[in-house]
Amino acid sequence: GESVGLHLPTLSVQEGDNSIINCAYSNSASDYFIWYKQESGKGPQFIIDIRSNMDKRQGQRVTVLLNKTVKHLSLQIAATQPGDSAVYFCAEASTGNQFYFGTGTSLTVIP
Amino acid sequence: DTGVSQDPRHKITKRGQNVTFRCDPISEHNRLYWYRQTLGQGPEFLTYFQNEAQLEKSRLLSDRFSAERPKGSFSTLEIQRTEQGDSAMYLCASSWGSGKEKLFFGSGTQLSVL
């Protein structure tokens, strides 16, 4: 089966600091990755994605880095805001079209 | 609102009863997914449709679960003879395309089996 894991279950950062959330995956055939943000009582919200032909992709205040050598993915959030407090999931897709999600990291932003 | 819509938002039922959930995907999205999520865990894949065809089903999907997407638009997920272990958030997502594309999720249906 697939294994997508997160290094840290919880992360607390000061408002204005940068946040880094890490994710390890085990399937070397995975070629598409997505980061989702989930707030309490809501469904996961798309943040950013990256395909395996890229190492880095940037969005608004977010950057995703992909290291295929060590099968590691990270999400960087610049100038973290209280509204960024949520659970963050990485998801991977390999063969087929189903996505496998990690356990999630809970990010708390301290004002 | 043009996002993924799920109904109901909450469902409380007694063990042994049947329940049915509905999902309306983003219009024109050809793929529709069902996931299940329990507290503290990431979403687990259940099944997905491309148009009206059910293309993949997880081994997690027991015979008590059935999903349909008869006209390639909305979908229903039915759970027969519910068990307490079925208590979870049931999430629907949709996407557009023929390859791997990002999923857009609804807010889910929270099922509690008493």
mmCIF file with all atom_site columns, C-alpha atoms in Angstrom, chain A residues 1 31-32 34 36 38 41-44 46 49 51 89 93-103, chain B residues 9 31 33 35 37 40-43 45 48 56 59 89 91 98-107:
data_model
loop_
_atom_site.group_PDB
_atom_site.id
_atom_site.type_symbol
_atom_site.label_atom_id
_atom_site.label_alt_id
_atom_site.label_comp_id
_atom_site.label_asym_id
_atom_site.label_entity_id
_atom_site.label_seq_id
_atom_site.pdbx_PDB_ins_code
_atom_site.Cartn_x
_atom_site.Cartn_y
_atom_site.Cartn_z
_atom_site.occupancy
_atom_site.B_iso_or_equiv
_atom_site.pdbx_formal_charge
_atom_site.auth_seq_id
_atom_site.auth_comp_id
_atom_site.auth_asym_id
_atom_site.auth_atom_id
_atom_site.pdbx_PDB_model_num
ATOM 1  C CA . GLY A 1 1   ? 0.000   0.000  0.000   1.00 0.00 ? 1   GLY A CA 1
ATOM 2  C CA . ASP A 1 31  ? 4.587   11.751 -9.811  1.00 0.00 ? 31  ASP A CA 1
ATOM 3  C CA . TYR A 1 32  ? 2.073   14.307 -8.619  1.00 0.00 ? 32  TYR A CA 1
ATOM 4  C CA . ILE A 1 34  ? -0.700  18.313 -3.651  1.00 0.00 ? 34  ILE A CA 1
ATOM 5  C CA . TYR A 1 36  ? -4.159  20.820 1.209   1.00 0.00 ? 36  TYR A CA 1
ATOM 6  C CA . GLN A 1 38  ? -8.165  21.823 6.272   1.00 0.00 ? 38  GLN A CA 1
ATOM 7  C CA . GLY A 1 41  ? -15.483 21.289 10.072  1.00 0.00 ? 41  GLY A CA 1
ATOM 8  C CA . LYS A 1 42  ? -14.502 21.961 6.472   1.00 0.00 ? 42  LYS A CA 1
ATOM 9  C CA . GLY A 1 43  ? -13.234 19.916 3.590   1.00 0.00 ? 43  GLY A CA 1
ATOM 10 C CA . PRO A 1 44  ? -9.607  20.095 2.452   1.00 0.00 ? 44  PRO A CA 1
ATOM 11 C CA . PHE A 1 46  ? -6.228  23.118 -2.349  1.00 0.00 ? 46  PHE A CA 1
ATOM 12 C CA . ASP A 1 49  ? 0.598   21.257 -6.374  1.00 0.00 ? 49  ASP A CA 1
ATOM 13 C CA . ARG A 1 51  ? 4.568   17.388 -10.567 1.00 0.00 ? 51  ARG A CA 1
ATOM 14 C CA . PHE A 1 89  ? -2.022  17.435 4.399   1.00 0.00 ? 89  PHE A CA 1
ATOM 15 C CA . ALA A 1 93  ? -0.746  10.214 -6.756  1.00 0.00 ? 93  ALA A CA 1
ATOM 16 C CA . SER A 1 94  ? 1.103   7.460  -8.546  1.00 0.00 ? 94  SER A CA 1
ATOM 17 C CA . THR A 1 95  ? -0.471  4.801  -10.719 1.00 0.00 ? 95  THR A CA 1
ATOM 18 C CA . GLY A 1 96  ? -4.177  5.171  -11.157 1.00 0.00 ? 96  GLY A CA 1
ATOM 19 C CA . ASN A 1 97  ? -5.927  8.383  -10.303 1.00 0.00 ? 97  ASN A CA 1
ATOM 20 C CA . GLN A 1 98  ? -6.436  8.044  -6.590  1.00 0.00 ? 98  GLN A CA 1
ATOM 21 C CA . PHE A 1 99  ? -4.657  10.263 -4.136  1.00 0.00 ? 99  PHE A CA 1
ATOM 22 C CA . TYR A 1 100 ? -3.135  9.079  -0.877  1.00 0.00 ? 100 TYR A CA 1
ATOM 23 C CA . PHE A 1 101 ? -3.091  11.469 2.044   1.00 0.00 ? 101 PHE A CA 1
ATOM 24 C CA . GLY A 1 102 ? -0.727  11.711 4.966   1.00 0.00 ? 102 GLY A CA 1
ATOM 25 C CA . THR A 1 103 ? -1.852  12.009 8.576   1.00 0.00 ? 103 THR A CA 1
ATOM 26 C CA . ARG B 2 9   ? -23.920 18.129 6.365   1.00 0.00 ? 9   ARG B CA 1
ATOM 27 C CA . ARG B 2 31  ? -14.273 12.965 -12.192 1.00 0.00 ? 31  ARG B CA 1
ATOM 28 C CA . TYR B 2 33  ? -14.257 10.963 -5.752  1.00 0.00 ? 33  TYR B CA 1
ATOM 29 C CA . TYR B 2 35  ? -13.175 9.767  0.608   1.00 0.00 ? 35  TYR B CA 1
ATOM 30 C CA . GLN B 2 37  ? -11.934 10.779 7.079   1.00 0.00 ? 37  GLN B CA 1
ATOM 31 C CA . GLY B 2 40  ? -6.954  12.962 13.391  1.00 0.00 ? 40  GLY B CA 1
ATOM 32 C CA . GLN B 2 41  ? -6.419  11.142 10.123  1.00 0.00 ? 41  GLN B CA 1
ATOM 33 C CA . GLY B 2 42  ? -6.070  12.122 6.519   1.00 0.00 ? 42  GLY B CA 1
ATOM 34 C CA . PRO B 2 43  ? -8.789  11.332 4.003   1.00 0.00 ? 43  PRO B CA 1
ATOM 35 C CA . PHE B 2 45  ? -9.840  6.944  -0.744  1.00 0.00 ? 45  PHE B CA 1
ATOM 36 C CA . TYR B 2 48  ? -13.986 7.356  -7.958  1.00 0.00 ? 48  TYR B CA 1
ATOM 37 C CA . GLU B 2 56  ? -11.700 2.318  -8.945  1.00 0.00 ? 56  GLU B CA 1
ATOM 38 C CA . ARG B 2 59  ? -10.448 -2.514 -0.589  1.00 0.00 ? 59  ARG B CA 1
ATOM 39 C CA . MET B 2 89  ? -16.660 12.402 7.714   1.00 0.00 ? 89  MET B CA 1
ATOM 40 C CA . LEU B 2 91  ? -15.895 13.758 1.672   1.00 0.00 ? 91  LEU B CA 1
ATOM 41 C CA . SER B 2 98  ? -7.881  12.879 -18.261 1.00 0.00 ? 98  SER B CA 1
ATOM 42 C CA . GLY B 2 99  ? -4.701  12.700 -16.187 1.00 0.00 ? 99  GLY B CA 1
ATOM 43 C CA . LYS B 2 100 ? -3.884  13.469 -12.592 1.00 0.00 ? 100 LYS B CA 1
ATOM 44 C CA . GLU B 2 101 ? -5.446  16.772 -11.642 1.00 0.00 ? 101 GLU B CA 1
ATOM 45 C CA . LYS B 2 102 ? -6.092  18.552 -8.379  1.00 0.00 ? 102 LYS B CA 1
ATOM 46 C CA . LEU B 2 103 ? -9.176  17.620 -6.434  1.00 0.00 ? 103 LEU B CA 1
ATOM 47 C CA . PHE B 2 104 ? -11.676 20.142 -5.141  1.00 0.00 ? 104 PHE B CA 1
ATOM 48 C CA . PHE B 2 105 ? -13.427 18.978 -1.999  1.00 0.00 ? 105 PHE B CA 1
ATOM 49 C CA . GLY B 2 106 ? -16.833 19.611 -0.552  1.00 0.00 ? 106 GLY B CA 1
ATOM 50 C CA . SER B 2 107 ? -17.413 20.293 3.134   1.00 0.00 ? 107 SER B CA 1
#
